[in-house]
PDB file of C-alpha atoms and ligand atoms in Angstrom:
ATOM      1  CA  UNK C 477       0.000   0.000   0.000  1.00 66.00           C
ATOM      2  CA  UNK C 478       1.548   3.616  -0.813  1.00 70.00           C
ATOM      3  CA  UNK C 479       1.959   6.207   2.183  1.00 69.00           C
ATOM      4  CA  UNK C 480      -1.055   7.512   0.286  1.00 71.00           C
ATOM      5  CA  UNK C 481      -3.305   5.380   0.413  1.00 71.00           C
ATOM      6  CA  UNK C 482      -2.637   4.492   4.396  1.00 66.00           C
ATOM      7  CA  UNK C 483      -3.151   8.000   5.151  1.00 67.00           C
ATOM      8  CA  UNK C 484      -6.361   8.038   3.369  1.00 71.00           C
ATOM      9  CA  UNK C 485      -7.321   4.566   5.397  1.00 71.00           C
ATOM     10  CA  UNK C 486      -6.479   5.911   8.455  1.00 64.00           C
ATOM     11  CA  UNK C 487      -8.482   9.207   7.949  1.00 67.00           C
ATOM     12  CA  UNK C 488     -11.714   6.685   7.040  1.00 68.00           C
ATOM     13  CA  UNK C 489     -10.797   4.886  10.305  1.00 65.00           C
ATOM     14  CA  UNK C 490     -11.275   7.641  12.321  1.00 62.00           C
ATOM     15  CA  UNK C 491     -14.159   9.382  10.298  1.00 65.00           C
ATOM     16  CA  UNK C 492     -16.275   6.214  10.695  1.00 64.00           C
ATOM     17  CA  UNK C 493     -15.389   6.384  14.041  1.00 62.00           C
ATOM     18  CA  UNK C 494     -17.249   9.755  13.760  1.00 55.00           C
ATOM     19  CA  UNK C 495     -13.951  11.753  14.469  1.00 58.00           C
ATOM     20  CA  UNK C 496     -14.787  14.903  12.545  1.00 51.00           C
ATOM     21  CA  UNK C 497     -11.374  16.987  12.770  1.00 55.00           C
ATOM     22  CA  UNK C 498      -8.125  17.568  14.401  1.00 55.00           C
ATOM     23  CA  UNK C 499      -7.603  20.707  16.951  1.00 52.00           C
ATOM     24  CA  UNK C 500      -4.398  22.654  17.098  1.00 50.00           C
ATOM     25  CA  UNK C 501      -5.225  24.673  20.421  1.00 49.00           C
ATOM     26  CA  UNK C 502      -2.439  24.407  22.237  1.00 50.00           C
ATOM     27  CA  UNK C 503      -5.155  24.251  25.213  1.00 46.00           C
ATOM     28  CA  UNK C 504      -6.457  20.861  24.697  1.00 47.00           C
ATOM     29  CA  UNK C 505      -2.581  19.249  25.245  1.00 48.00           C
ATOM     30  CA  UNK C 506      -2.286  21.141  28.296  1.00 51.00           C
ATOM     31  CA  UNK C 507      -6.351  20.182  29.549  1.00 45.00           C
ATOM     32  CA  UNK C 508      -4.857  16.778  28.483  1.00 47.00           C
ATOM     33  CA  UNK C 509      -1.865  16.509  30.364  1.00 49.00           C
ATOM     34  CA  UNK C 510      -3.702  17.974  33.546  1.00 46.00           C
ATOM     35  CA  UNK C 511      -6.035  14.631  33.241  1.00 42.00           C
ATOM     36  CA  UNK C 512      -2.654  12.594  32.889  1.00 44.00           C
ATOM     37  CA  UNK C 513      -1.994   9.757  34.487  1.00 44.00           C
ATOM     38  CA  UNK C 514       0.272  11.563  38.008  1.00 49.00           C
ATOM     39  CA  UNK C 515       3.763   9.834  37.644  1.00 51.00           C
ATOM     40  CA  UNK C 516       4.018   7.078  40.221  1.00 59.00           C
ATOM     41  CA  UNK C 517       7.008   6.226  42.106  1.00 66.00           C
ATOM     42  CA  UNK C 518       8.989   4.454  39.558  1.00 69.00           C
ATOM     43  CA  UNK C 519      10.606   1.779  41.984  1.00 72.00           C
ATOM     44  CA  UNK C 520       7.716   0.476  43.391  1.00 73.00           C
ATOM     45  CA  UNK C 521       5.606   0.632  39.780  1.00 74.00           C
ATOM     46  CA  UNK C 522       8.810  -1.247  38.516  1.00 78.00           C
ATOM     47  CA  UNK C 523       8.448  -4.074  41.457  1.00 78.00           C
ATOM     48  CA  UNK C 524       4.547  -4.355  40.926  1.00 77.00           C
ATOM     49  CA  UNK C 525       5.488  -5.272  37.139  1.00 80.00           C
ATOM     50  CA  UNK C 526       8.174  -7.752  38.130  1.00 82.00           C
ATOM     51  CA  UNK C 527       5.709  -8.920  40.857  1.00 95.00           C
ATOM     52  CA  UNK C 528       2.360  -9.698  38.053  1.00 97.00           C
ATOM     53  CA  UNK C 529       4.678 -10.554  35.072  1.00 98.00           C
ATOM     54  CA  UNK C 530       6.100 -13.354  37.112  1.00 98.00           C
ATOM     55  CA  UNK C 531       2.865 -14.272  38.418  1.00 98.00           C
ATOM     56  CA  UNK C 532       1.224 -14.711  35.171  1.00 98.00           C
ATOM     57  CA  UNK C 533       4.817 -16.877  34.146  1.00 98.00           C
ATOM     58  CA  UNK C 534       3.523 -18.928  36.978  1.00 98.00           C
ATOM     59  CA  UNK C 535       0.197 -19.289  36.278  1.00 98.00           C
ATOM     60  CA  UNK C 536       1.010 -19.644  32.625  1.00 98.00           C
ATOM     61  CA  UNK C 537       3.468 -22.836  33.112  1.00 98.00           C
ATOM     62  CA  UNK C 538       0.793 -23.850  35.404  1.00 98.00           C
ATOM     63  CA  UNK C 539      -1.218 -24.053  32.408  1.00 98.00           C
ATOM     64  CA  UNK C 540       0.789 -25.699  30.352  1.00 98.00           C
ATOM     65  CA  UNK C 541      -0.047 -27.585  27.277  1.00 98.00           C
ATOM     66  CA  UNK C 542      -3.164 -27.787  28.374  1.00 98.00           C
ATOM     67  CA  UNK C 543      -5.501 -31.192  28.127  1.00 98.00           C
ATOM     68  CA  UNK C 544      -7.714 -30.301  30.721  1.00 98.00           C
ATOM     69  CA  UNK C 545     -10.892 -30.412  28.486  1.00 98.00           C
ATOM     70  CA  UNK C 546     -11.304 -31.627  24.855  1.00 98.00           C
ATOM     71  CA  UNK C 547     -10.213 -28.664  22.749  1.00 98.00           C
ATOM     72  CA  UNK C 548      -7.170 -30.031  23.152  1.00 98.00           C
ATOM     73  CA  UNK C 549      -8.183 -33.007  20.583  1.00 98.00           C
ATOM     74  CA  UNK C 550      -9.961 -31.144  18.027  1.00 98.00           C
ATOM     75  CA  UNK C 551      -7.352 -29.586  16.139  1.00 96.00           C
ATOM     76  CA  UNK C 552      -5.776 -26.592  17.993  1.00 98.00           C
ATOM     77  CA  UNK C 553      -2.236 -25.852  17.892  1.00 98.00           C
ATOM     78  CA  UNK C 554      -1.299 -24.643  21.238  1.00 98.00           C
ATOM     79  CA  UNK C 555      -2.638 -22.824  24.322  1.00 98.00           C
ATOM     80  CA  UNK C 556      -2.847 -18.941  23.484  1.00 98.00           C
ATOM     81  CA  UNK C 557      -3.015 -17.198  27.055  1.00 98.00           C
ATOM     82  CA  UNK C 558      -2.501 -13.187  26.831  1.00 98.00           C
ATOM     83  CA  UNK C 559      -0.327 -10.674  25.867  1.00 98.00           C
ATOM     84  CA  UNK C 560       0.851  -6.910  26.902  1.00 98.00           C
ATOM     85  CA  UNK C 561       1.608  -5.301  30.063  1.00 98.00           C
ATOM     86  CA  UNK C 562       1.489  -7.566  33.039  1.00 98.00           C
ATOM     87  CA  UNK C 563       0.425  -4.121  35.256  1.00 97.00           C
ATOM     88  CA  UNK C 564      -1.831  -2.444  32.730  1.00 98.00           C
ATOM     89  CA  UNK C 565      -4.488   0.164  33.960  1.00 98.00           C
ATOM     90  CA  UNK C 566      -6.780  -1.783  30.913  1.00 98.00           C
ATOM     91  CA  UNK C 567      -7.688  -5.051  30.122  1.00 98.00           C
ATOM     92  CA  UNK C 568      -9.462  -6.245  27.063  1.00 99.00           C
ATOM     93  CA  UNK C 569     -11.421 -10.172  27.018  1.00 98.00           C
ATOM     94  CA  UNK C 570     -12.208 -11.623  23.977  1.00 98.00           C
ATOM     95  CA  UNK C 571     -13.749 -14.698  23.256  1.00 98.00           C
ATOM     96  CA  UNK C 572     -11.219 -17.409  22.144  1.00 98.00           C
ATOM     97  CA  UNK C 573      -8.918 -18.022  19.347  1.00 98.00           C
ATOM     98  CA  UNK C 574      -9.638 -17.643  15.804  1.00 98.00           C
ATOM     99  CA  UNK C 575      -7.204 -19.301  13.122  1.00 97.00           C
ATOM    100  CA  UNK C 576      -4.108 -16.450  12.956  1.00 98.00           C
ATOM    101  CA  UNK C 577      -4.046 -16.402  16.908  1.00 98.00           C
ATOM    102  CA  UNK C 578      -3.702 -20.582  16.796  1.00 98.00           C
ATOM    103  CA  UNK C 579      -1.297 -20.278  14.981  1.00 98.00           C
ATOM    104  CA  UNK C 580       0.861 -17.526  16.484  1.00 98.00           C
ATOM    105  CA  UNK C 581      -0.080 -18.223  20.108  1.00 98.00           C
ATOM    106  CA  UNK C 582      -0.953 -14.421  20.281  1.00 98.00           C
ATOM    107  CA  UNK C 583      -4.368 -13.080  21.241  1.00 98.00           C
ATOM    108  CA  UNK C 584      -6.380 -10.801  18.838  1.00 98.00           C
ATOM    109  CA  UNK C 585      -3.570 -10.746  15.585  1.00 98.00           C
ATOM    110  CA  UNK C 586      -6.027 -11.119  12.875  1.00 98.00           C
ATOM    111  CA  UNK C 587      -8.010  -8.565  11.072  1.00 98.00           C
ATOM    112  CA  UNK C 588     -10.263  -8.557  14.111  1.00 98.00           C
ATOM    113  CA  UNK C 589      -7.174  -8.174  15.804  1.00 98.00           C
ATOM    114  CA  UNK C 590      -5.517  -5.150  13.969  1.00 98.00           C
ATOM    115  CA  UNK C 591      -9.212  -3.098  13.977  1.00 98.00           C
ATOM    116  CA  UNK C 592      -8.927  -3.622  18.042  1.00 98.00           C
ATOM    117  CA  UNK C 593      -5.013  -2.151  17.786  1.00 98.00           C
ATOM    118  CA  UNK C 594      -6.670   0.531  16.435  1.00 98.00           C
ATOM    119  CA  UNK C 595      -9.395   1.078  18.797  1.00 98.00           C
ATOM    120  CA  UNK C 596      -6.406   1.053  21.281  1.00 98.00           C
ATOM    121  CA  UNK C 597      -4.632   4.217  19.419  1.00 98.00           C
ATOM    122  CA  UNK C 598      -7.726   5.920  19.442  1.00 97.00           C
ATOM    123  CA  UNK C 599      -7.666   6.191  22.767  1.00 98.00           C
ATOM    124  CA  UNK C 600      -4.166   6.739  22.615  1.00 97.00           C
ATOM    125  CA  UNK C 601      -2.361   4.221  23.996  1.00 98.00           C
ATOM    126  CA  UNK C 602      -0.525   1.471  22.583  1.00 98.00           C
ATOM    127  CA  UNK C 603      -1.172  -1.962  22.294  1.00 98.00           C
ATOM    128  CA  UNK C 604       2.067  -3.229  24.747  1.00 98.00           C
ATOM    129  CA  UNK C 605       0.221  -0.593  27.382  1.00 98.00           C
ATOM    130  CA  UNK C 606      -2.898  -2.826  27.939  1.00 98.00           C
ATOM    131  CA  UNK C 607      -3.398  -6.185  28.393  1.00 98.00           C
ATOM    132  CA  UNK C 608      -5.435  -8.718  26.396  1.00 99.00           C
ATOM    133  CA  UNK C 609      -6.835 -12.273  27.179  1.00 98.00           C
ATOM    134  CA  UNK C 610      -9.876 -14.398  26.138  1.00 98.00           C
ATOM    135  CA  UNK C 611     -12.099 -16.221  28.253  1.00 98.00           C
ATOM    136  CA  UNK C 612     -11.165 -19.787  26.446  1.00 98.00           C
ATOM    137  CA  UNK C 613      -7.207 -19.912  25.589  1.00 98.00           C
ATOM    138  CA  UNK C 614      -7.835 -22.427  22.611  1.00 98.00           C
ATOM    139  CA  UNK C 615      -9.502 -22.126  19.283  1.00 98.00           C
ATOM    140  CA  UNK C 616     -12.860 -23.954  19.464  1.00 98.00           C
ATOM    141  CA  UNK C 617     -12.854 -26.335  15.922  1.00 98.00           C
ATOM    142  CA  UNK C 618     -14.373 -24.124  13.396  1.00 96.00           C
ATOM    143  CA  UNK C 619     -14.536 -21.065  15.682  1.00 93.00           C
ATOM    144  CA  UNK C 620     -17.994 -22.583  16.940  1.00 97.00           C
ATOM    145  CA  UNK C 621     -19.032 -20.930  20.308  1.00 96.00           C
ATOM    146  CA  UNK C 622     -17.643 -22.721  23.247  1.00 97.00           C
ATOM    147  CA  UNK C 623     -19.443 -24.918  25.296  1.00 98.00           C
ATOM    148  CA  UNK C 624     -19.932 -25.267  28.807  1.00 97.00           C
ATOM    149  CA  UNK C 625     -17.927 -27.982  30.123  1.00 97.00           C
ATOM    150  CA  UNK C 626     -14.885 -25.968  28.361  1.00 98.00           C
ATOM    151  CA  UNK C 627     -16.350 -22.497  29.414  1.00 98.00           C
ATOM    152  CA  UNK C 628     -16.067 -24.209  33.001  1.00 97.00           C
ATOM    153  CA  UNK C 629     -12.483 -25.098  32.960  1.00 98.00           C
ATOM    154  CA  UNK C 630     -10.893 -22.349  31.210  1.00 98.00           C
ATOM    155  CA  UNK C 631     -12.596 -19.312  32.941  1.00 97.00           C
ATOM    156  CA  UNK C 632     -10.661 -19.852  36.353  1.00 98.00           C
ATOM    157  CA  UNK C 633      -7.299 -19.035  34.470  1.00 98.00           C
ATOM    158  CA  UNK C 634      -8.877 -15.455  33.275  1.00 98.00           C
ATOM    159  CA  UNK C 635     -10.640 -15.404  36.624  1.00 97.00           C
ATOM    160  CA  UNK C 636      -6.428 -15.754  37.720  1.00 98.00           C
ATOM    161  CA  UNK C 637      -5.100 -13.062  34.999  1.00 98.00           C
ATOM    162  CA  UNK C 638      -7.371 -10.143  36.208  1.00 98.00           C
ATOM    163  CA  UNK C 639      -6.519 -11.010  39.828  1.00 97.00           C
ATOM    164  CA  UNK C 640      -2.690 -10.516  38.997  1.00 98.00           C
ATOM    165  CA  UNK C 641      -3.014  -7.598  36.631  1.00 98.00           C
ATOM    166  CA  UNK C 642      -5.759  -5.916  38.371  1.00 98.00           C
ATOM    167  CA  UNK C 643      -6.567  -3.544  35.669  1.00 98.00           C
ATOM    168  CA  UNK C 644      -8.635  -0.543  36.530  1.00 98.00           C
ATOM    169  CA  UNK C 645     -10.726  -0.434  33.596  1.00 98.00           C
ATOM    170  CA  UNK C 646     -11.486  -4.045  31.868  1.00 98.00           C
ATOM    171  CA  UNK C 647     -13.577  -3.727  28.341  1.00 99.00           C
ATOM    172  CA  UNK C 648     -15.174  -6.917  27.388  1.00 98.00           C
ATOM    173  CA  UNK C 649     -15.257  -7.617  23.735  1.00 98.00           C
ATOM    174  CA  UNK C 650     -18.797  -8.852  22.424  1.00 98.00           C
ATOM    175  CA  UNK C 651     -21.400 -11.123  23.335  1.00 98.00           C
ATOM    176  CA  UNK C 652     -19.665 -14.374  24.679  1.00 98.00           C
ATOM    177  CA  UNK C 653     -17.125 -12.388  27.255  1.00 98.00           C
ATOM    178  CA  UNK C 654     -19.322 -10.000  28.360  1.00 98.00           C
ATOM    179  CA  UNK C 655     -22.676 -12.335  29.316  1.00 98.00           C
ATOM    180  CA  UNK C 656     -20.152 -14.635  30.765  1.00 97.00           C
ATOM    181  CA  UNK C 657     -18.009 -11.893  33.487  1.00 98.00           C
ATOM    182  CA  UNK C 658     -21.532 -10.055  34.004  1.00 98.00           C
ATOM    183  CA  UNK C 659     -23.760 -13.271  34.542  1.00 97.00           C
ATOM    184  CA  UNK C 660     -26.671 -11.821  31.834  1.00 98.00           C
ATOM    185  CA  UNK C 661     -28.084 -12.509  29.031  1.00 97.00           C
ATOM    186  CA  UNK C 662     -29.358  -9.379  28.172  1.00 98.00           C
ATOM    187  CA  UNK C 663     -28.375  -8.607  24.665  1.00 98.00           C
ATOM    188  CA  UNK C 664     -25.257  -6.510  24.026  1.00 98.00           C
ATOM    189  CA  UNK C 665     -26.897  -3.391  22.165  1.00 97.00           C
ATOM    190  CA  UNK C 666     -28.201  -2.924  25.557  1.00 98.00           C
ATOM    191  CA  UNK C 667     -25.517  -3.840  27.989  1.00 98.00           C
ATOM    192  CA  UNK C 668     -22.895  -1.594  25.897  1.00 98.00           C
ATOM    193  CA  UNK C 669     -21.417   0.783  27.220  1.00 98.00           C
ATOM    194  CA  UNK C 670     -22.676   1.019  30.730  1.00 98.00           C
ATOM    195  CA  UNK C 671     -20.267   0.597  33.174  1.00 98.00           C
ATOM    196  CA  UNK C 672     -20.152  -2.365  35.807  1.00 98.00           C
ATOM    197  CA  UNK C 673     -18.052  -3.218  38.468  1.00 97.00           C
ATOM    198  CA  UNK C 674     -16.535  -6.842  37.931  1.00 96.00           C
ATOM    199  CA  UNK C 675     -13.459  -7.695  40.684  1.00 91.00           C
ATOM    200  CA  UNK C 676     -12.862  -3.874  41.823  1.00 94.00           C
ATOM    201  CA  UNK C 677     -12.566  -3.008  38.403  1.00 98.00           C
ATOM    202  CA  UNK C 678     -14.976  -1.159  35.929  1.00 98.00           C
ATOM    203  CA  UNK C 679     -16.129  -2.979  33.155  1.00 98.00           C
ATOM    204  CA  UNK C 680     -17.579  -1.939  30.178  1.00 98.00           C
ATOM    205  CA  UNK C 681     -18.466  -4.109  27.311  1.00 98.00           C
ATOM    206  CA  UNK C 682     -18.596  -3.051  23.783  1.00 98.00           C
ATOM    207  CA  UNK C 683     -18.964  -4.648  20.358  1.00 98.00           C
ATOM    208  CA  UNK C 684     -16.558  -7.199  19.369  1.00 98.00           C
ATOM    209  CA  UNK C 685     -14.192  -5.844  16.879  1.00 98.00           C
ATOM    210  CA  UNK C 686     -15.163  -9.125  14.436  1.00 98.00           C
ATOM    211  CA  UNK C 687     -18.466  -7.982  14.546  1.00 98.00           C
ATOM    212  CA  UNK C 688     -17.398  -4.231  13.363  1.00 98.00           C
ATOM    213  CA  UNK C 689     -15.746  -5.617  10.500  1.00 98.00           C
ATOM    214  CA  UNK C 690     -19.313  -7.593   9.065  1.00 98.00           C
ATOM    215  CA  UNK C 691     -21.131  -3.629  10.618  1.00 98.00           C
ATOM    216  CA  UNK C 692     -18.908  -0.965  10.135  1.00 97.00           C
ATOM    217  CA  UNK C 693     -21.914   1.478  10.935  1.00 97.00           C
ATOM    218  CA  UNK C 694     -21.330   0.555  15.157  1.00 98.00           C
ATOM    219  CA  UNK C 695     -17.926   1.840  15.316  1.00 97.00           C
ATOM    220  CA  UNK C 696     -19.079   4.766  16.573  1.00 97.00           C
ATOM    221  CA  UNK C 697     -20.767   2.972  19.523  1.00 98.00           C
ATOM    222  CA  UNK C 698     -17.465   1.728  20.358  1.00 98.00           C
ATOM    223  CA  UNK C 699     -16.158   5.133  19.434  1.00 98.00           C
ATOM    224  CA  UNK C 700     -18.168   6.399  22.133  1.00 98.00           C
ATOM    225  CA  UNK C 701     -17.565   3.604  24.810  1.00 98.00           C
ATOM    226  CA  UNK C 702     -14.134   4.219  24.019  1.00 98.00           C
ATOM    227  CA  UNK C 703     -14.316   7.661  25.499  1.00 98.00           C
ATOM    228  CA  UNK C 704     -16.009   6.525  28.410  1.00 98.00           C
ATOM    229  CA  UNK C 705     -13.135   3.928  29.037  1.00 98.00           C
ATOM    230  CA  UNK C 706     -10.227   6.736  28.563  1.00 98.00           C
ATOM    231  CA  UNK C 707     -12.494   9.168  31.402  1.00 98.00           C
ATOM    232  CA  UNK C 708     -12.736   6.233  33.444  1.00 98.00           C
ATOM    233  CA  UNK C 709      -9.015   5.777  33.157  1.00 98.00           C
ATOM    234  CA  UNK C 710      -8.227   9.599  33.660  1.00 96.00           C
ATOM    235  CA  UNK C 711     -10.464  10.149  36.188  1.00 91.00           C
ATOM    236  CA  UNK C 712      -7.918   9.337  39.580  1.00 72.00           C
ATOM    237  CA  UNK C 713      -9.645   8.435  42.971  1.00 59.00           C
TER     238      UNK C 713
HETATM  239  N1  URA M1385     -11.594 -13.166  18.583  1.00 82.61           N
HETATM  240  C1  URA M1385     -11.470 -13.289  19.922  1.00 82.61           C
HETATM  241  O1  URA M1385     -12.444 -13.224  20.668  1.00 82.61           O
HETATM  242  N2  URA M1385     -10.243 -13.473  20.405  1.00 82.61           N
HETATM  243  C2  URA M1385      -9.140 -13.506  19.659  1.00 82.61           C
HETATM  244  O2  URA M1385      -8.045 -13.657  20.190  1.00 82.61           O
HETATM  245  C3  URA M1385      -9.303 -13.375  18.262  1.00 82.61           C
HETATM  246  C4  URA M1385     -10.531 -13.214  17.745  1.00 82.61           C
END
């Protein structure tokens, strides 16, 4: 693709997001950095990193090659548990692996994958700043929902990873991750974009970015649960 044509995709990006411009006023950086995250005191943020990333080592070896329910003999390649910062503020659950994340043992690196990197940087962070996870860490044969018995064994280990990263803001991605951390069934164009508290954390779930690729038209409902999230993470007891 030229440099061209990127710019011009990443301008669509944002104006179906329902960005309409760009400000220069120099007062919206310094509104900005008054909102900012207040710097912590770097030695103990650095131990709380060491303390979760070696946790989730743990609890990840723990795992293993997993064989605790069937998944593990209908076709999937290995055990894809969660990626990013081991102490992020935010925490994204998705469902379970597609194809592309089977493969690569990486959560969300598909197409659904790169439009959620995206949702990230619209919020301006970067991907290695949050941390993301699905409820079930293999790929269900044919992406076909999970099922109980595996829903049942695997959600303890995500139960584990929030509990260790203790995000402040989680976002659930879709139907399937948010019914199963809010205990509802109520449909997801009504559940979006209210927040919950789920561990000590705030949840709020929002479309699934798979479903935004098949209905462009709801990015702005993420758009705008996306701005919710980044007040959430501004706003500082
Ligand atoms: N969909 C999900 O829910 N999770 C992934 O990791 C990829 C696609």
């Amino acid at each position: 693709m030229s440099d061209r044509d990127g710019i011009r995709e990443h301008l669509k990006y944002y104006r179906d997001l329902g960005v309409l411009g760009v400000t220069t006023d120099p007062k919206w950086r310094e509104r900005e950095a008054a909102v900012a995250k207040p710097a912590a005191e770097p030695a103990m943020e650095a131990e709380a990193s060491v303390d979760a990333a070696g946790a989730l080592a743990e609890l990840r070896a723990h795992i293993g090659d997993c064989t605790r329910c069937k998944l593990h003999t209908l076709g999937r390649t290995q055990v894809v548990f969660g990626s990013g910062n081991p102490s992020a503020d935010l925490m994204f659950v998705g469902e379970a692996p597609g194809a592309d994340e089977d493969e690569q043992g990486v959560p969300f690196i598909g197409r659904a994958g790169q439009l959620l990197t995206k949702i990230i940087e619209s919020i301006d962070l970067r991907r290695e700043d949050v941390y993301i996870a699905n409820v079930i860490k293999c790929r269900p044969p044919e992406n076909r929902n999970p099922e109980p018995d595996e829903v049942a064994t695997c959600e303890p280990f995500l139960s584990q990873q929030i509990a260790i990263v203790r995000p402040r803001v989680i976002v659930a991605l879709g139907t399937f991750a948010a019914h199963l951390l809010l205990h509802t069934d109520v449909p997801i164009s009504r559940i979006r974009g209210v927040v919950h508290e789920y561990q000590g954390a705030s949840l709020i779930p929002t479309f699934h970015p798979a479903y935004l690729l098949r209905s462009p038209d709801r990015k702005r409902d993420v758009w705008d649960d996306m701005k919710k999230v980044r007040a959430l993470l501004n706003d500082r007891p």
